[in-house]
Structures are given as C-alpha cells and as structure tokens.
Coordinates of C-alpha atoms and ligand atoms in Angstrom, one line a residue:
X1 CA 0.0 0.0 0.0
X2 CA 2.5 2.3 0.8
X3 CA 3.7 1.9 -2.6
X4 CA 0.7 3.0 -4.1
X5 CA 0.6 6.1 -1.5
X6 CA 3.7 7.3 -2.5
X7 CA 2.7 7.1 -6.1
X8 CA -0.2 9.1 -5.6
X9 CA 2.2 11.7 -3.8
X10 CA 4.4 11.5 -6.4
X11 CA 1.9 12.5 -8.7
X12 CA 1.1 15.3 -7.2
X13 CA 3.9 16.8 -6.2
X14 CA 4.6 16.9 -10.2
X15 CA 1.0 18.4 -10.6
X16 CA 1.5 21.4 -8.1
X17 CA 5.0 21.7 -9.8
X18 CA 3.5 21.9 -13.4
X19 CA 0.2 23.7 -12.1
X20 CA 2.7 26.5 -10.7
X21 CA 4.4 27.0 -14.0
X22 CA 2.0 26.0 -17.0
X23 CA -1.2 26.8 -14.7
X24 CA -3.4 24.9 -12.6
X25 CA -5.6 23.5 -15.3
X26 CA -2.4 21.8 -16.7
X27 CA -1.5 20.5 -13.1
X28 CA -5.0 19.2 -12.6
X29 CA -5.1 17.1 -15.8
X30 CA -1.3 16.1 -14.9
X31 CA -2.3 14.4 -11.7
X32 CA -5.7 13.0 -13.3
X33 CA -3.8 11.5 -15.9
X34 CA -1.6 9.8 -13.4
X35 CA -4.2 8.7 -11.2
X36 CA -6.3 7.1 -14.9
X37 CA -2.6 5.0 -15.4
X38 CA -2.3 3.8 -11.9
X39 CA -6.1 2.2 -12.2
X40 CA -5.3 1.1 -15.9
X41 CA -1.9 -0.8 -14.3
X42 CA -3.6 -1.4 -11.4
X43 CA -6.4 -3.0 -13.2
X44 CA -3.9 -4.8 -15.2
X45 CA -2.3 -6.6 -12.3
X46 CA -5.8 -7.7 -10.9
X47 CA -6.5 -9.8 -14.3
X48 CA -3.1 -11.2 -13.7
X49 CA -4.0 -12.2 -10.4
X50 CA -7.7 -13.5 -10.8
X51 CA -5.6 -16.0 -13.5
X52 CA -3.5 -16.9 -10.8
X53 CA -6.2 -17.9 -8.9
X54 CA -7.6 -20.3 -10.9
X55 CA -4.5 -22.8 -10.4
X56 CA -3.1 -21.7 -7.0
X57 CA -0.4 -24.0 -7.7
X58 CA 2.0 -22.1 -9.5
X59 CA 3.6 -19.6 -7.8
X60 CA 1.9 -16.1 -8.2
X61 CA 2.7 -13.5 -11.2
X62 CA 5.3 -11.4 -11.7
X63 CA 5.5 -8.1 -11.9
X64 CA 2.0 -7.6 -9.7
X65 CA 3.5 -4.3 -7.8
X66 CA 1.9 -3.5 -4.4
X67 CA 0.0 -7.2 -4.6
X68 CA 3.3 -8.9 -4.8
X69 CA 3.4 -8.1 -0.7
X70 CA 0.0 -9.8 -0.4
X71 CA 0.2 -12.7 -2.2
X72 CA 3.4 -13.7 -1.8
X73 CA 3.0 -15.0 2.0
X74 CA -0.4 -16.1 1.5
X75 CA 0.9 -18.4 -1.7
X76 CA 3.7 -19.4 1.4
X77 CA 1.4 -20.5 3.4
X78 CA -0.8 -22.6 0.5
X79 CA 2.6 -24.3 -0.3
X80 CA 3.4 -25.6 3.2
X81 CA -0.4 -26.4 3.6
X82 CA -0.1 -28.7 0.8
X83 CA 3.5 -30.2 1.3
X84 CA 1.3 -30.9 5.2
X85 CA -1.5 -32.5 3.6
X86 CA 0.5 -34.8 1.5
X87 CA 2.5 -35.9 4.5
X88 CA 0.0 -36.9 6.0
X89 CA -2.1 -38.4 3.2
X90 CA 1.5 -40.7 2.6
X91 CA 1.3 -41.7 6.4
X92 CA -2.8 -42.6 6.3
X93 CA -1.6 -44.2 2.9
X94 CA 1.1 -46.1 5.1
X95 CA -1.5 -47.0 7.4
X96 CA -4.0 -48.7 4.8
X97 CA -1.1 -50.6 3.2
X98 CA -0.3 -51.9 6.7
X99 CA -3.7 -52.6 7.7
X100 CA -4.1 -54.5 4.4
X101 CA -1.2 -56.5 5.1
X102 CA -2.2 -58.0 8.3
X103 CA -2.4 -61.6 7.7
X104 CA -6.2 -61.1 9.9
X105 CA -9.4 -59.5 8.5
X106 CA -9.7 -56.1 10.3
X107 CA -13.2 -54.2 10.0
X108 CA -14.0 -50.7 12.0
X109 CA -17.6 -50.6 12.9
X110 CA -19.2 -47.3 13.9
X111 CA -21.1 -46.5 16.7
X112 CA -24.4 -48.0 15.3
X113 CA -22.7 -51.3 13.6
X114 CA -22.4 -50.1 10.4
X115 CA -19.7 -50.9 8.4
X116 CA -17.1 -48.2 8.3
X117 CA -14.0 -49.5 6.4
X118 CA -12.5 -53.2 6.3
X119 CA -9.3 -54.9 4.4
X120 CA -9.3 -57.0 1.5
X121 CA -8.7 -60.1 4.3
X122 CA -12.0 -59.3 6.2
X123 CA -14.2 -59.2 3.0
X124 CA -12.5 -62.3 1.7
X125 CA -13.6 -63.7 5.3
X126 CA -17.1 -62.5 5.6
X127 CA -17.4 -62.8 2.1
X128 CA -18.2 -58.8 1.7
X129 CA -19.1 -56.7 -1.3
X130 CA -17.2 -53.8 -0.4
X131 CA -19.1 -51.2 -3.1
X132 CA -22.8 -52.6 -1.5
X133 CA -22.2 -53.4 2.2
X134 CA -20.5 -50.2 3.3
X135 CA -22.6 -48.5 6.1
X136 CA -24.7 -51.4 6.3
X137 CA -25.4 -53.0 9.6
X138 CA -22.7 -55.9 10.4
X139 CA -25.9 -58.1 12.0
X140 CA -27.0 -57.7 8.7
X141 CA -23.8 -58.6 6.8
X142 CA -23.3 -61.9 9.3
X143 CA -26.4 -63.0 10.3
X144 CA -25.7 -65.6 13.0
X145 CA -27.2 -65.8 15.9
X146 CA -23.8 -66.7 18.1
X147 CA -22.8 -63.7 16.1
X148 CA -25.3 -61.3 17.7
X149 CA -25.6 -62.6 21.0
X150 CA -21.6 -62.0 21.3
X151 CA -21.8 -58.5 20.3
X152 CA -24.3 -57.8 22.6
X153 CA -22.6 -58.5 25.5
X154 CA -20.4 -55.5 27.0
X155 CA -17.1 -57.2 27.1
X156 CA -15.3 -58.9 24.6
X157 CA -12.5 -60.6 26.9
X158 CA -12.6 -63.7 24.3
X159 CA -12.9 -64.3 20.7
X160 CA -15.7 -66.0 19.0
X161 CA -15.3 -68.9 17.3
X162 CA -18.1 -68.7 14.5
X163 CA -18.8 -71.7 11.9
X164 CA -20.0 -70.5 8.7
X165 CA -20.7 -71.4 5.4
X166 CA -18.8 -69.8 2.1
X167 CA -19.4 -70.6 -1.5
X168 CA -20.5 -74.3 0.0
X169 CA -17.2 -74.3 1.4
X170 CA -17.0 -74.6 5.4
X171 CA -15.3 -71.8 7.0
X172 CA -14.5 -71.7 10.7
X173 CA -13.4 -67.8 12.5
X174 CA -12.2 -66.4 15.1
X175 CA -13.8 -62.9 15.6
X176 CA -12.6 -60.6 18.5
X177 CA -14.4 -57.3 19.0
X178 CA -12.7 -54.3 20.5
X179 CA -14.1 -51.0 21.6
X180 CA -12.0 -47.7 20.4
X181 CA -12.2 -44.1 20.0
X182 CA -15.5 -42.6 20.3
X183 CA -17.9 -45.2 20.5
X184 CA -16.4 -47.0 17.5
X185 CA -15.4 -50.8 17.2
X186 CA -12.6 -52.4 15.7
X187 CA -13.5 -56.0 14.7
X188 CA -10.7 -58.6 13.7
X189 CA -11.3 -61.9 12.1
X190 CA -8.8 -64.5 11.7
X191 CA -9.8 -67.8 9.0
X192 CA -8.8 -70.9 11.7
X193 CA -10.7 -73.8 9.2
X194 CA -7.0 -75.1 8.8
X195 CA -6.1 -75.1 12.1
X196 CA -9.4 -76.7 12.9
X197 CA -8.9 -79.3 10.1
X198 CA -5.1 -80.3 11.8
X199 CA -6.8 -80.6 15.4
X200 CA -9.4 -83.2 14.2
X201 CA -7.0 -84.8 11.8
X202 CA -5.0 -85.2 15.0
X203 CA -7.7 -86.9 17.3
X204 CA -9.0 -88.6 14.0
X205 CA -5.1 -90.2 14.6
X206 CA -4.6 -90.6 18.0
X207 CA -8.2 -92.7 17.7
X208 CA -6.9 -95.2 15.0
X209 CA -3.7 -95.8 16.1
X210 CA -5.5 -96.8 19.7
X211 CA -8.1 -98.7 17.6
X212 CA -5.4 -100.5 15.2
X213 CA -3.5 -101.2 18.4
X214 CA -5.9 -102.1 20.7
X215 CA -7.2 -105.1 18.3
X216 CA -3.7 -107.3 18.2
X217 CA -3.8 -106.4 21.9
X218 CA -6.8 -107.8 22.9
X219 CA -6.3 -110.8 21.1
X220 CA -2.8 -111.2 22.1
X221 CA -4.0 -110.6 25.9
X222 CA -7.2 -113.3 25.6
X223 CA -4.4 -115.6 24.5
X224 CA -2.0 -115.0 27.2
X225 CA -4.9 -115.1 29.7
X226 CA -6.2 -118.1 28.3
X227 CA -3.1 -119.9 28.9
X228 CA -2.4 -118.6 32.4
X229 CA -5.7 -119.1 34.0
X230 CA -5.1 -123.1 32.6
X231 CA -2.9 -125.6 33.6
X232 CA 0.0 -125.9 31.6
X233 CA -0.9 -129.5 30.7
X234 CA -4.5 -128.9 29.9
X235 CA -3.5 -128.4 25.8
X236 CA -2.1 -130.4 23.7
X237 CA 1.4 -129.2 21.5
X238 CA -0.4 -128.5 18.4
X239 CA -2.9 -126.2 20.7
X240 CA -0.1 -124.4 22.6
X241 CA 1.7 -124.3 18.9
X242 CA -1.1 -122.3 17.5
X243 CA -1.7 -120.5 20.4
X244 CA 1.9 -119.5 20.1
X245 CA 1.4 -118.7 16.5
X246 CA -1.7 -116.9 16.5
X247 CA 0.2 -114.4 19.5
X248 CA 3.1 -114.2 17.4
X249 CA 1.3 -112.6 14.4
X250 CA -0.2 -110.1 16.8
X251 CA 2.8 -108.8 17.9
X252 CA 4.3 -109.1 14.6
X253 CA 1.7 -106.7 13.3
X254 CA 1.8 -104.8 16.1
X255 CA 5.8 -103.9 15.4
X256 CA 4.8 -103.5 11.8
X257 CA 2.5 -100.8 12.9
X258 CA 4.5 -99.0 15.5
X259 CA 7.2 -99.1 12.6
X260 CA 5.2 -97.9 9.9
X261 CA 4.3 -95.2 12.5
X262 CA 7.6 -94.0 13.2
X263 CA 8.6 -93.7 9.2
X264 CA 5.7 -91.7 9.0
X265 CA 6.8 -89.6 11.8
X266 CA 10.5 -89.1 10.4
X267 CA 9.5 -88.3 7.1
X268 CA 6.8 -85.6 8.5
X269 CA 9.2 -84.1 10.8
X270 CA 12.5 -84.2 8.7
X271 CA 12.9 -81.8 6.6
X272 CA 13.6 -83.3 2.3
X273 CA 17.0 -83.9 2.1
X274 CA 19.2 -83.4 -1.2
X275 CA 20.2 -86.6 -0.9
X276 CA 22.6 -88.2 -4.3
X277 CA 21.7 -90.0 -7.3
X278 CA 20.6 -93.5 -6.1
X279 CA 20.2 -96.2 -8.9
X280 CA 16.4 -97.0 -9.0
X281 CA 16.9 -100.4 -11.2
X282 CA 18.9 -101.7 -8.4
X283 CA 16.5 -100.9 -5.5
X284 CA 13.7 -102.4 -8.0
X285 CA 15.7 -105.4 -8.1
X286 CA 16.2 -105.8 -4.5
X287 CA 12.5 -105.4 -3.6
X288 CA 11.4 -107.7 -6.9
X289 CA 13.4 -110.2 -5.4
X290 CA 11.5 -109.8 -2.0
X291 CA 8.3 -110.0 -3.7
X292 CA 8.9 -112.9 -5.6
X293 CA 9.4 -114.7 -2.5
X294 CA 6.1 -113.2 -0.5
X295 CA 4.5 -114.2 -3.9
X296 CA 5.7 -117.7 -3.6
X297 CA 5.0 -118.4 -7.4
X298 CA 1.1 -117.6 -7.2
X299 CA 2.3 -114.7 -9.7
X300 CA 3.3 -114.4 -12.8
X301 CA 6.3 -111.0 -13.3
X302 CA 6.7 -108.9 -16.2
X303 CA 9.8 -106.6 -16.0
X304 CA 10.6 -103.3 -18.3
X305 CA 13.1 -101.7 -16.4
X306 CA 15.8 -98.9 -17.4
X307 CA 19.0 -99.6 -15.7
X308 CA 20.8 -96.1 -16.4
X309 CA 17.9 -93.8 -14.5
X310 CA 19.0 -92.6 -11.5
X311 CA 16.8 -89.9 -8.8
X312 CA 18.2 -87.8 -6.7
X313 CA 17.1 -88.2 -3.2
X314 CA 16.9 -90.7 -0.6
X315 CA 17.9 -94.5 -0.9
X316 CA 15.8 -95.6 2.5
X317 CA 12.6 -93.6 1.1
X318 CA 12.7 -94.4 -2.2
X319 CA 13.1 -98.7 -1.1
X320 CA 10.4 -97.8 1.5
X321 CA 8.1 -96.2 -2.3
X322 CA 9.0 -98.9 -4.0
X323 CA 8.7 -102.4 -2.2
X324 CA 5.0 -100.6 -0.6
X325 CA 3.8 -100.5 -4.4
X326 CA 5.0 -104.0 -5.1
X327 CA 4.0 -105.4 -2.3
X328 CA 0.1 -104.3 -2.4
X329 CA 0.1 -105.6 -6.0
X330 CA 1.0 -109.2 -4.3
X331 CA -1.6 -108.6 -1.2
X332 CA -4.2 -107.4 -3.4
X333 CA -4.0 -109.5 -6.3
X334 CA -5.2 -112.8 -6.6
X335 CA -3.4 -116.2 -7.7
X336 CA -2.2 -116.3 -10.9
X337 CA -2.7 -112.9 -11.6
X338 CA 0.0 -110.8 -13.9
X339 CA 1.9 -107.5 -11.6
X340 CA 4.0 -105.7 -14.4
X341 CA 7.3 -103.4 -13.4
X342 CA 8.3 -100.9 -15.2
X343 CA 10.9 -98.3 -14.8
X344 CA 11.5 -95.5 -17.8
X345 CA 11.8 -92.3 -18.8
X346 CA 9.0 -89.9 -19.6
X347 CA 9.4 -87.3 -22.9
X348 CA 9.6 -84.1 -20.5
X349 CA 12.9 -85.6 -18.8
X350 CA 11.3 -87.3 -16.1
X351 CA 10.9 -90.7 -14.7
X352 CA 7.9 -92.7 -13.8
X353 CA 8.0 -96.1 -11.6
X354 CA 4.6 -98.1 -12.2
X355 CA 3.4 -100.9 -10.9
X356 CA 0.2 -102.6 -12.3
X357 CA -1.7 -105.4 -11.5
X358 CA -4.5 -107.8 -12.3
X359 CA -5.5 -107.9 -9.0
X360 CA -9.1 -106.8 -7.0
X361 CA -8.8 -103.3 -8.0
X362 CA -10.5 -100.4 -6.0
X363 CA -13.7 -98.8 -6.4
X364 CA -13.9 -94.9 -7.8
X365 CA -14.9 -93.8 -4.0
X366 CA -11.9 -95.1 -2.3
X367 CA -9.5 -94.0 -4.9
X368 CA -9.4 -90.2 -3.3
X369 CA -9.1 -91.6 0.2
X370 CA -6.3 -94.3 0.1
X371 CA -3.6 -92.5 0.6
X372 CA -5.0 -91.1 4.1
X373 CA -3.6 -92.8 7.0
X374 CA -5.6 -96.2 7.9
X375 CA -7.5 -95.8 5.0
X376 CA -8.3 -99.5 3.7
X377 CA -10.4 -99.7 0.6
X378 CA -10.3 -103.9 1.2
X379 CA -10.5 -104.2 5.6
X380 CA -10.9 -107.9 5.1
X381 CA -8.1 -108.6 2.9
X382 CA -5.0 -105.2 4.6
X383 CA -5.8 -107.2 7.9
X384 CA -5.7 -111.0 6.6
X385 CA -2.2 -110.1 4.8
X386 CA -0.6 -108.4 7.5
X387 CA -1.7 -104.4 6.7
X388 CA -0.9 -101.4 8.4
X389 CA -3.1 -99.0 6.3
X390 CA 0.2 -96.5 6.4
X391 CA 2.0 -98.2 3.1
X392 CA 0.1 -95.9 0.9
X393 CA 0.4 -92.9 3.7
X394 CA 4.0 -93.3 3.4
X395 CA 4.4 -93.8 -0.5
X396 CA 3.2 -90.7 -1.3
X397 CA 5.1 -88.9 1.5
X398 CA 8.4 -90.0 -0.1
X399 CA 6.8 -89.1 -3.6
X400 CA 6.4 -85.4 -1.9
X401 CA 9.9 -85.0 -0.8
X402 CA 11.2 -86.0 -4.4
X403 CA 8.9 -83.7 -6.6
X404 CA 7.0 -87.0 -7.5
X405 CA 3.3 -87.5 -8.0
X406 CA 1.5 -91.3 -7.1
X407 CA -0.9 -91.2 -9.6
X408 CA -3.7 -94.3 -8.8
X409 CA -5.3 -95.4 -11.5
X410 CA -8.0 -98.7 -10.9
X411 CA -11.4 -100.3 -12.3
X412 CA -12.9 -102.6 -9.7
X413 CA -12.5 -105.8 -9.9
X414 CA -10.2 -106.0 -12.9
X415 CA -7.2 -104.7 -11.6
X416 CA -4.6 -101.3 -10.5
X417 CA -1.5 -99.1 -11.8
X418 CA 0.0 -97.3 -9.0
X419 CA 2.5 -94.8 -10.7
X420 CA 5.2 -92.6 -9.2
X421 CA 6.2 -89.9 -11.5
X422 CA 9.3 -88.3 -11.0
X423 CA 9.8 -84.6 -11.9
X424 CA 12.8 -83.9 -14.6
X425 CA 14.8 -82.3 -11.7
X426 CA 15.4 -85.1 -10.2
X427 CA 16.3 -87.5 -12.6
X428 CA 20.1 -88.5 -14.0
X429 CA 21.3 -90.8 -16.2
X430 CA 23.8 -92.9 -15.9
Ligands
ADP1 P1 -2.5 -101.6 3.7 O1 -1.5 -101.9 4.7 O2 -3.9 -101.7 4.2 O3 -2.3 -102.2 2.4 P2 -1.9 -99.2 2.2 O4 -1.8 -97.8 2.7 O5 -0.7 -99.8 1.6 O6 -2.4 -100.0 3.5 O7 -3.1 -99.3 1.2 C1 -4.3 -98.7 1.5 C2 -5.5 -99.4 0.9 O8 -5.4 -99.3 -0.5 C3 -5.4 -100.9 1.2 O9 -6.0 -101.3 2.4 C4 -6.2 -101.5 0.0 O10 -7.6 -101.5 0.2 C5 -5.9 -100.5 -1.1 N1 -4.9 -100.9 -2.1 C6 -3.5 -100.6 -2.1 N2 -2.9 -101.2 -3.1 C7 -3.8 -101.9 -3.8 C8 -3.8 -102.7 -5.0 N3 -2.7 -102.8 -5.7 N4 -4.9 -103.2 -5.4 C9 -6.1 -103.0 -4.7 N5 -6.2 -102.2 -3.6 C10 -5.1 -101.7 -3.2

C-alpha cells in the first residue's frame, strides 16, 4: 500500500510543480492523468491475479507491484499447507497398506454397527461386497445368531469362534471385538478352518492308532490269559503251537505298525534332504526279489526296467516307495494274476516307476481316500495279509519330498496301476 501512497504523492507533487508554471488547469489534468494510469496498471495486475487464482499452484505473477506483498505470503502459506497434507495423506496411505497386510481381517464398525472400512482379508472372510455393504449394519452382513448374542454382551474378553458357510465351502473364525475411539469398534477376524482341520486330523489319529492297536492287543491278551488261567498240561502241543502262532502274528503286526508309524513320523518331521543320485533299477531289483518270494510263485512278473535312471534323493525312502507299491500288487492281487514293473523315462525328462496289477482293483470312491492314514479300501483282505493302512500314507510322502506325483489309476474288480512320476529335476542318467 504504501507503494501506491507514495505514487499518488508523487503524482502530485509533479502536478503542483507543473500547475505552478504552466497553470493549474495543466497541473489538474497532470495528476488525473496519473491517477487514470495507476487504475489502468492497477487493473492490469488484478487480471493477472484472478488468472493466478484459478491454479493456486504455480507460484503467483510477476510483476503484480503492491499485490506482490499480499500474495506472496499467502501463496507461502498454501505451499506448506499442501507439502502438510501430503504428509500426512502418505502416512494414512502407510496406514492402509499396513492394515491391508495383516495376515487377519480387520473391519471398523461405527457406533451403530455399520460398516465403516475393512481390508481385503476381512471381506475375503465375511465374504463382503465392499461397493454394497458399506454403512450397512454388520448383524445384517453376518447373520448368525452366536454372532449377535456376542456382540451384545459388554465385554469382549474372548474371541468367538463362529462356523459358517462360504461358496459351500466350510469356514470356521475367530472374531474378536474391540471397543476404540468414540464409540467405534474395531473388529478382527482370523480364518482358523486349517487349524481346525489339523486338530481333528490329530484326534482322527490318535483314535486309530489306539483302535489299530488295541485289536492285536486284545487278542494277544485273551491268549495270554487263556493260557495262564489253565494248567500248563491242559492243551495239547499242536494247541499251545497255535496259540503260540496266533500271539506271534499279533505282535508281529503290532511292530509292523509301531514301525510304519515311526517312518511316518520321520518323514513328517525331517525336513527333504538333497540326498545323491541313487540307482532305482537296483533298489527295484532288490525289492522284486523280496516280492517274488512273498508271492511264492502264485504270480506271474513282467519286467521293463531302465538300468541307467537314477533320482536324486533318498535310498531308505525311495526302497520304502518302491517295495509298498510291489507289495500291495502281491496282497491285493489274486493267484495267478500278472503284476507288471516298469521303470522308464517320460518325454519331458522325467521318470515314472509303475506298478500294475490284475488284482481286485479299488472302487472310484476309495481311490481319493487311500492315501490317508488307515484308509483301507479292502479291511478284510490289509488285515488278513498283515496291513498297516500307512504303506500308501508313506508312499506318497516320499513321492512329496522327491517332486513325485502317485498317480492311482483302478477299475474294480479287474485290476490297478500305482505310478510314481518323478519330476525332470530329479532324474540322472547314468
Ligand atoms: P495296507 O497296509 O492296508 O495295504 P496301504 O496304505 O498300503 O495299506 O493301502 C491302503 C489301501 O489301499 C489298502 O487297504 C487297499 O484297500 C488299497 N490298495 C492298495 N494297493 C492296492 C492294489 N494294488 N490293489 C487294490 N487295492 C489296493
């Protein structure tokens, strides 16, 4: 302003000055002339501005005179506002990100229930439509009555474990409700089906192997009792023989069991070693010989084996694959029935080890389920030939922790191919 002010004095001094000399009518149109060119300027620098002021921006116009003082600070001030509001949007940004990181389902709830904001996890648990469910009430979003009466009560000291349905899939959560700020909730969810799944796998476990175990044992104890509550010379030989016999297979199968068991538990709890090439051919060999003598010429062998593959892995697991398959095919097939080796190389690079029979087969129901632990397709027959139920368990176990795949293929009654195939990674030649 004071720019102006001393404008306007300048002007007039120069008026009086002129006015003195050429006359006061000359001195009157001098200072109206330079008061008409400080509004044309001044005018001037107002367009300037108002352009300015449509994109604040860019830093104000030059040559503004007087407004320069103004506009300057205020554009200051507009500039650190901004640089302050993008700091902070970065750190609410940082704060989503995070929040949609967290491996739970986290949903704020406003003071009514209705949905305020939730991460990707939460509507992937509660199955929301994030465009159609905001602001909606959460009884109406999860509409379980568990659900309800858990929010109503006024502490939340323990999570809710809620079973629910998804896309006909079961789902089982944990929700845990926390009051915050004013008369807000926070609400986190956490997806505990798996968890849920491994606890009843576990007592599924812990069942069978008391039931497998217990069978042998009360057999084995009725014999022992049996011949204790007796006087010794109450049986004949032959009697005490089979007595004998009969305990002997008990425990026999017990051990087999308790062995099977404790594979399962190494190769569960060991991590997959590297292990070095280990020649297959030989190993199918060694267990064909084995079979051969468990088959005690009831079956007929047909053998297509390549001696130069070799896998990379683990001689003990890959026996323990192999002489499983072979086996089954002699339990499971009947007398005089054909069980074909073969041992090649697939196109890709692989390897596949097959074993096929002419045996009982296995119906399309059980083919899924055999390779779960005391699964038995055929009870009658796993128990009559000395069965665990864990052969298959372990067999694809070992296929796991050599990037193999057991592939089962079967038609009831006429026969089975149980196939390991071994990803190109792991095989060499020789
Ligand atoms: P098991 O000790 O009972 O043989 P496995 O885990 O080796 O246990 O096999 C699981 C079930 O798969 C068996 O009980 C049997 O019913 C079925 N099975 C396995 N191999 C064959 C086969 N070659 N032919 C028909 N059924 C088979």
């Amino acid at each position: 302003m004071n720019k102006t002010l001393y404008s306007i004095a300048a002007w007039a001094i120069l008026a009086v000055l002129l006015g003195s000399w050429l006359g006061s009518t000359i001195g009157w149109a001098v200072f109206a002339l330079g008061l008409l060119l400080m509004v044309l300027i001044s005018g001037m620098q107002l367009q300037k501005i108002r352009g300015w002021v449509r994109d604040l921006h860019q830093p104000p116009p030059v040559s503004i005179g007087p407004w320069d003082e103004i506009l300057a600070p205020v554009y200051r001030q507009l500039k650190a506002d901004r640089e302050q509001i993008a700091s902070l949007n970065r750190g609410i940004e940082a704060i989503m990100l995070a929040a949609e990181a967290l491996p739970d389902g986290a949903i704020t709830l406003d003071e009514s229930m209705g949905l305020q904001w939730c991460n990707q996890t939460a509507a992937e648990h509660l199955g929301l439509n994030l465009d159609t469910d905001m602001h909606h009430s959460i009884f109406n979003i999860l509409r379980a009555p568990e659900f309800t009466q858990y929010v109503s009560q006024n502490k939340w000291d323990s999570p809710l474990l809620l079973h629910t349905e998804q896309a006909g899939l079961d789902k089982s959560l944990l929700i845990q409700l926390s009051p915050y700020g004013f008369g807000q909730f926070l609400m986190v969810t956490r997806d505990v089906t798996q968890v849920e799944k491994l606890e009843t796998t576990r007592k599924d476990f812990v069942a069978n192997v008391s039931h497998e175990l217990r069978t042998p044992l009360t057999v084995l104890f009725g014999f022992l009792e049996t011949l204790r509550e007796h006087p010794a010379d109450s049986f004949s030989v032959e009697q005490r023989e089979r007595y004998e016999q009969m305990m002997f297979e008990q425990a026999q199968h017990m051990q087999a069991i308790v062995a099977d068991l404790l594979t399962l538990s190494t190769l569960e709890s060991s991590p997959p070693t590297e292990g070095r090439p280990v020649r297959v051919s030989l190993i199918i060999q060694h267990a064909l010989e084995q079979a051969k003598a468990l088959s005690n010429g009831q079956h007929q062998f047909v053998e297509n084996i390549d001696p130069a593959l070799c896998i990379v892995g683990s001689e003990n697991e890959l026996t323990s694959a192999i002489s499983n398959l072979l086996t089954n095919a002699i339990r499971y097939t009947p007398k005089d029935g054909t069980i074909t080796v073969s041992w090649y190389s697939t196109e890709d690079g692989g390897a596949c080890y097959s074993v096929q029979d002419t045996g009982i087969g296995i119906a399309p129901q059980d083919i899924p389920r055999l390779t779960e632990r005391f699964y038995r397709a055929d009870k009658g027959r796993s128990r009559a030939t000395g069965g665990t139920g864990l052969g298959l368990a372990i067999t694809r176990h070992v296929a796991m922790r050599h990037n193999a795949e057991l592939l089962i293929q079967s038609q009831f009654g006429t026969g089975s191919m149980f196939t390991l195939r071994f990803a190109p990674l792991r095989v060499r030649t020789l």
